Tab-separated table of C-alpha atoms in Angstrom:
chain	number	residue	atom	x	y	z
A	205	MET	CA	68.330	0.317	19.066
A	206	THR	CA	66.877	3.817	18.973
A	207	GLU	CA	64.872	5.135	16.051
A	208	GLN	CA	66.508	8.224	15.848
A	209	VAL	CA	69.168	8.608	12.769
A	210	GLU	CA	71.762	11.072	13.476
A	211	ASP	CA	73.628	12.799	10.684
A	212	PRO	CA	76.778	14.112	12.454
A	213	ASN	CA	78.337	15.785	9.265
A	214	GLY	CA	75.286	17.201	8.380
A	215	VAL	CA	75.188	15.881	4.591
A	216	LEU	CA	71.509	15.743	4.720
A	217	SER	CA	71.162	19.481	5.021
A	218	GLY	CA	74.171	20.044	2.301
A	219	GLU	CA	73.105	21.410	-0.924
A	220	ASP	CA	73.294	18.043	-3.184
A	221	HIS	CA	70.746	16.258	-1.044
A	222	MET	CA	68.420	19.210	-0.542
A	223	ARG	CA	68.563	20.583	-3.992
A	224	ASP	CA	64.949	22.241	-4.369
A	225	MET	CA	63.340	20.795	-1.268
A	226	GLU	CA	62.613	22.691	1.678
A	227	ARG	CA	61.230	22.274	5.333
A	228	VAL	CA	57.934	23.372	5.806
A	229	GLN	CA	54.712	22.655	8.005
A	230	MET	CA	51.954	20.989	6.590
A	231	SER	CA	48.590	21.605	8.578
A	232	LEU	CA	46.446	18.564	8.745
A	233	CYS	CA	42.408	19.025	7.234
A	234	GLU	CA	41.075	15.920	6.969
A	235	ILE	CA	41.882	12.426	7.902
A	236	SER	CA	39.913	9.633	6.178
A	237	ARG	CA	40.007	5.811	5.379
A	238	PRO	CA	39.257	5.219	1.821
A	239	PHE	CA	40.151	1.445	1.849
A	240	PRO	CA	40.436	-1.085	5.011
A	241	SER	CA	44.407	-0.978	4.545
A	242	MET	CA	45.057	3.072	4.059
A	243	ILE	CA	44.658	5.808	6.101
A	244	ARG	CA	44.593	9.062	3.986
A	245	VAL	CA	45.795	12.140	5.404
A	246	THR	CA	44.994	15.389	3.292
A	247	GLY	CA	47.192	18.315	4.280
A	248	ARG	CA	47.676	22.259	3.477
A	249	ILE	CA	51.150	23.412	2.588
A	250	PRO	CA	51.421	27.233	2.709
A	251	GLY	CA	53.124	28.716	-0.558
A	252	ALA	CA	52.953	25.169	-2.460
A	253	ALA	CA	54.084	26.110	-5.788
A	254	PRO	CA	51.723	23.766	-8.443
A	255	ALA	CA	54.452	23.697	-10.645
A	256	GLN	CA	56.947	21.964	-7.918
A	257	TRP	CA	54.211	19.754	-6.243
A	258	THR	CA	52.273	18.760	-9.445
A	259	VAL	CA	55.157	16.403	-11.069
A	260	PRO	CA	54.234	12.731	-10.763
A	261	ASN	CA	55.484	10.283	-8.016
A	262	LEU	CA	56.645	12.976	-5.849
A	263	ALA	CA	57.838	11.802	-1.584
A	264	VAL	CA	58.215	13.848	1.031
A	265	ARG	CA	59.728	13.231	4.665
A	266	LEU	CA	57.197	13.655	7.638
A	267	GLU	CA	59.035	14.358	10.973
A	268	VAL	CA	56.558	11.827	12.937
A	269	GLU	CA	58.192	11.716	16.154
A	270	THR	CA	60.474	14.844	17.757
A	271	PRO	CA	62.475	13.642	20.677
A	272	GLN	CA	63.751	16.387	23.468
A	273	THR	CA	67.412	16.053	22.037
A	274	GLY	CA	68.582	14.841	18.570
A	275	ARG	CA	67.089	14.526	15.283
A	276	PRO	CA	63.388	14.339	14.583
A	277	ILE	CA	62.047	10.845	13.499
A	278	SER	CA	61.413	10.722	10.137
A	279	ARG	CA	59.565	8.446	7.068
A	280	ILE	CA	59.325	8.935	3.634
A	281	TYR	CA	55.875	8.902	1.831
A	282	THR	CA	54.206	9.615	-1.408
A	283	ILE	CA	52.223	12.444	-2.605
A	284	ARG	CA	49.271	10.460	-4.164
A	285	SER	CA	47.609	13.903	-5.206
A	286	PHE	CA	48.090	17.385	-4.730
A	287	ASP	CA	45.018	20.055	-5.346
A	288	ALA	CA	46.656	23.248	-6.894
A	289	GLU	CA	43.128	25.443	-5.596
A	290	ALA	CA	43.312	24.649	-2.231
A	291	GLY	CA	47.046	23.857	-1.882
A	292	THR	CA	46.336	20.584	-0.192
A	293	VAL	CA	47.954	16.987	-0.701
A	294	ASP	CA	46.774	13.562	-0.154
A	295	ILE	CA	48.812	11.454	1.678
A	296	ASP	CA	48.365	7.713	1.812
A	297	PHE	CA	49.651	5.551	4.753
A	298	VAL	CA	49.306	1.810	4.880
A	299	LEU	CA	48.363	0.277	8.158
A	300	HIS	CA	50.341	-1.860	9.996
A	301	ASP	CA	49.924	-3.760	13.364
A	302	ASP	CA	52.690	-2.529	15.339
A	303	ASP	CA	54.228	0.170	17.737
A	304	SER	CA	56.239	2.031	15.340
A	305	PRO	CA	56.838	5.906	15.171
A	306	ALA	CA	54.962	6.439	11.941
A	307	MET	CA	51.510	4.407	13.501
A	308	ARG	CA	51.870	5.932	16.923
A	309	TRP	CA	51.985	9.336	14.989
A	310	LEU	CA	48.964	8.698	12.716
A	311	ASN	CA	46.972	7.146	15.428
A	312	MET	CA	47.236	10.309	17.446
A	313	ALA	CA	46.998	12.932	14.409
A	314	ARG	CA	43.783	15.295	14.488
A	315	PRO	CA	42.920	17.525	12.068
A	316	GLY	CA	44.393	21.282	12.821
A	317	ASP	CA	47.394	19.166	13.708
A	318	THR	CA	50.772	20.556	12.061
A	319	VAL	CA	53.475	18.336	11.203
A	320	TRP	CA	57.022	19.658	9.597
A	321	LEU	CA	58.050	17.982	6.459
A	322	THR	CA	60.644	18.208	3.889
A	323	GLY	CA	59.913	18.049	0.138
A	324	PRO	CA	58.873	17.398	-2.368
A	325	ARG	CA	61.404	15.293	-4.251
A	326	PRO	CA	60.772	13.494	-7.395
A	327	HIS	CA	61.149	9.843	-7.598
A	328	PHE	CA	61.365	7.790	-10.282
A	329	VAL	CA	58.514	7.343	-13.256
A	330	PRO	CA	58.573	4.788	-15.681
A	331	PRO	CA	61.251	5.612	-18.577
A	332	PHE	CA	58.462	6.343	-21.365
A	333	THR	CA	59.834	5.018	-24.396
A	334	PRO	CA	58.497	5.545	-27.910
A	335	GLY	CA	57.473	2.260	-29.328
A	336	LYS	CA	57.774	0.543	-26.050
A	337	ARG	CA	55.261	-0.257	-23.481
A	338	ALA	CA	55.649	0.612	-20.078
A	339	ALA	CA	55.216	-2.571	-17.195
A	340	LEU	CA	54.518	-1.527	-13.611
A	341	PHE	CA	55.318	-4.066	-10.468
A	342	ALA	CA	54.387	-2.708	-7.009
A	343	ASP	CA	52.811	-4.124	-3.821
A	344	ASP	CA	50.623	-2.382	-1.571
A	345	THR	CA	53.288	0.498	-0.037
A	346	ALA	CA	53.772	1.571	-3.693
A	347	ILE	CA	50.130	1.932	-4.607
A	348	PRO	CA	50.060	5.810	-4.104
A	349	ALA	CA	52.825	6.144	-6.479
A	350	VAL	CA	51.086	3.636	-9.038
A	351	HIS	CA	48.199	6.336	-8.421
A	352	ALA	CA	50.329	9.097	-9.116
A	353	ILE	CA	52.181	7.820	-12.347
A	354	LEU	CA	48.645	6.111	-13.893
A	355	GLU	CA	46.928	10.312	-13.765
A	356	ALA	CA	50.078	11.558	-15.695
A	357	TRP	CA	50.396	8.302	-17.834
A	358	PRO	CA	51.401	9.973	-21.588
A	359	ASP	CA	48.378	9.765	-24.145
A	360	GLY	CA	49.059	6.472	-26.556
A	361	THR	CA	51.419	4.695	-24.772
A	362	LEU	CA	50.399	1.268	-24.010
A	363	GLY	CA	51.234	-0.418	-20.883
A	364	ALA	CA	50.688	-3.068	-17.999
A	365	VAL	CA	50.233	-2.710	-14.208
A	366	TRP	CA	50.984	-5.681	-11.545
A	367	ILE	CA	50.089	-5.283	-8.226
A	368	ASP	CA	50.678	-7.818	-5.082
A	369	GLY	CA	48.179	-6.234	-2.723
A	370	GLY	CA	46.134	-7.072	0.185
A	371	ASP	CA	43.124	-4.932	0.102
A	372	ARG	CA	41.189	-5.250	-3.653
A	373	ALA	CA	39.372	-2.180	-2.859
A	374	ALA	CA	42.372	0.179	-3.003
A	375	MET	CA	43.772	-1.523	-6.204
A	376	GLU	CA	40.464	-1.036	-7.892
A	377	ALA	CA	40.463	2.365	-7.055
A	378	LEU	CA	43.556	3.041	-9.292
A	379	PRO	CA	43.128	5.424	-12.330
A	380	ARG	CA	41.872	3.210	-15.490
A	381	VAL	CA	44.306	4.361	-18.298
A	382	ALA	CA	43.461	3.124	-21.949
A	383	GLY	CA	45.683	1.042	-23.379
A	384	VAL	CA	47.195	-0.103	-19.984
A	385	GLU	CA	46.041	-3.439	-18.528
A	386	ARG	CA	45.841	-4.226	-14.897
A	387	TYR	CA	46.262	-7.431	-12.804
A	388	PHE	CA	45.669	-7.604	-9.034
A	389	MET	CA	47.101	-9.967	-7.222
A	390	LEU	CA	45.175	-10.407	-4.310
A	391	ARG	CA	47.245	-11.813	-1.100
A	392	ASP	CA	45.223	-13.317	1.837
A	393	ALA	CA	46.128	-12.719	5.347
A	394	ALA	CA	48.406	-15.612	5.667
A	395	CYS	CA	50.943	-14.097	3.198
A	396	PRO	CA	52.644	-11.477	4.098
A	397	ALA	CA	53.931	-8.866	1.587
A	398	GLY	CA	56.883	-9.521	0.385
A	399	THR	CA	56.517	-13.358	0.636
A	400	THR	CA	54.569	-14.382	-2.507
A	401	ASP	CA	57.188	-14.182	-5.501
A	402	ARG	CA	53.912	-13.324	-7.254
A	403	LEU	CA	55.620	-9.953	-8.904
A	404	ILE	CA	58.922	-11.937	-9.947
A	405	SER	CA	56.605	-14.890	-11.608
A	406	ALA	CA	54.845	-11.854	-13.667
A	407	ALA	CA	58.156	-10.238	-14.662
A	408	LYS	CA	59.201	-13.532	-16.027
A	409	ALA	CA	56.138	-14.305	-17.509
A	410	LEU	CA	56.412	-10.804	-19.775
A	411	GLU	CA	56.526	-11.389	-23.388
A	412	ASP	CA	59.526	-10.031	-25.467
A	413	PRO	CA	61.010	-8.210	-22.197
A	414	ALA	CA	63.056	-5.791	-24.869
A	415	ASP	CA	59.748	-4.028	-26.247
A	416	TRP	CA	59.158	-2.838	-22.714
A	417	THR	CA	60.318	-0.248	-19.929
A	418	ILE	CA	59.774	-1.428	-16.407
A	419	TRP	CA	59.297	0.536	-13.307
A	420	ALA	CA	58.979	-1.287	-9.823
A	421	ALA	CA	58.747	-0.989	-6.345
A	422	GLY	CA	57.810	-2.366	-3.251
A	423	GLU	CA	60.098	-5.201	-0.789
A	424	ARG	CA	63.527	-4.567	-1.038
A	425	GLU	CA	64.726	-8.087	-1.421
A	426	GLU	CA	61.986	-8.700	-4.165
A	427	MET	CA	62.965	-5.670	-5.963
A	428	ARG	CA	66.851	-6.661	-5.962
A	429	ARG	CA	65.603	-10.008	-7.402
A	430	LEU	CA	63.592	-8.350	-10.025
A	431	ARG	CA	66.423	-6.082	-10.898
A	432	GLN	CA	69.075	-8.848	-11.224
A	433	TYR	CA	66.001	-10.615	-13.520
A	434	PHE	CA	65.672	-7.920	-16.148
A	435	ARG	CA	69.903	-7.304	-16.342
A	436	ALA	CA	70.008	-10.820	-17.008
A	437	MET	CA	67.842	-10.543	-19.858
A	438	ASN	CA	70.148	-7.539	-21.007
A	439	MET	CA	67.804	-4.931	-20.397
A	440	PRO	CA	69.409	-1.671	-20.924
A	441	ARG	CA	70.221	0.189	-17.653
A	442	GLU	CA	68.162	3.264	-18.774
A	443	ALA	CA	64.635	1.112	-19.484
A	444	LEU	CA	64.855	0.040	-15.912
A	445	GLN	CA	63.796	1.626	-12.765
A	446	VAL	CA	63.286	-0.395	-9.784
A	447	LEU	CA	63.064	0.977	-5.982
A	448	GLY	CA	63.108	-0.734	-2.783
A	449	TYR	CA	60.805	0.726	-0.420
A	450	TRP	CA	60.930	-1.186	2.610
A	451	LYS	CA	62.947	-4.521	3.787
A	452	ARG	CA	61.195	-7.513	5.653
A	453	GLY	CA	62.420	-7.538	9.569
A	454	THR	CA	64.395	-4.425	8.874
A	455	SER	CA	62.996	-0.882	10.511
A	456	SER	CA	62.622	2.205	8.684
A	457	SER	CA	65.382	3.683	10.805
A	458	GLU	CA	67.770	0.939	10.268
A	459	LEU	CA	67.052	1.659	6.758
A	460	ASP	CA	67.939	5.111	6.518
A	461	ARG	CA	71.299	4.940	8.415
A	462	ARG	CA	72.457	2.354	5.791
A	463	ARG	CA	70.981	5.101	3.069
A	464	LEU	CA	73.101	7.564	4.926
A	465	ALA	CA	76.195	5.950	5.218
A	466	ALA	CA	76.223	4.741	1.423
A	467	TYR	CA	75.467	8.085	1.162
A	468	GLU	CA	78.481	9.728	2.627
A	469	ALA	CA	80.652	6.923	1.216
A	470	ALA	CA	79.119	8.148	-2.450
A	471	LEU	CA	80.199	12.000	-1.592
A	472	ALA	CA	83.462	11.040	-0.391
A	473	LYS	CA	84.313	9.238	-3.795
A	474	GLY	CA	83.366	12.706	-5.532
A	475	LEU	CA	79.899	11.258	-6.534
A	476	ARG	CA	76.229	13.098	-6.601
A	477	MET	CA	73.367	11.558	-4.899
A	478	GLU	CA	71.960	11.131	-8.624
A	479	ASP	CA	74.831	8.552	-9.002
A	480	MET	CA	73.684	6.450	-6.817
A	481	MET	CA	70.185	6.539	-7.155
A	482	ASP	CA	69.785	3.033	-9.179
A	483	SER	CA	71.251	1.449	-6.042
A	484	ASP	CA	69.614	-0.680	-3.213
A	485	GLU	CA	70.674	2.004	-1.049
A	486	ALA	CA	69.328	5.054	-3.039
A	487	VAL	CA	68.601	8.028	-0.435
């Protein structure tokens, strides 16, 4: 199946989807490897307004391949950090042993290259609530989001972070925040991401769930089960933010097709994008 995701009805260019986003060209300044499992790309975005790019947990869509015809092949990534003075962003890429469009682009990328991106779009942040603690559950793919969230953590808010990851260095580099406990569950190579059930186990071990708000991101089936568990515990919808970033055995392009189909169906019912943001098919 082709990696391209076509949009014949143009809904992805529509006002409801684009909101305050724009398509801009980012210049690559530096490419480094801060951790064994990640490559970091530092890019300069012309005219980046600090008010727009300093919001925690921002996402952008990078055009990693441009076929001769049809839409570019793109992938969504989280902004790890933004340097307002330099006008640059850091984007971390989790390395995979496959021949995906993103890995092909990353292997060929060099400082001085340019890449088109669309964004930024604010993604969910923990639903911080006075008097409640905030819990974060994440796998490797959500470490950049957790980093951005911790850097903007409200003073005096208690919480805890659980990471199911394969790279201890990447986990240890997360910001230390007073009052926020950190639990790192290190996987070995025999345990692929999304297969350990450790995040589910950590969630079930949480004492007094009613005293917490929840933010979670990772493999889709694992996130679906985590959401179902907390809903079964009668956690209010407004206290629960869960996102499936990826799905085992399914390409990012196929997930994008499913998101697009779900989004078009929602629009046909008179709904808007925020009406489906709590679903597994959120765009």
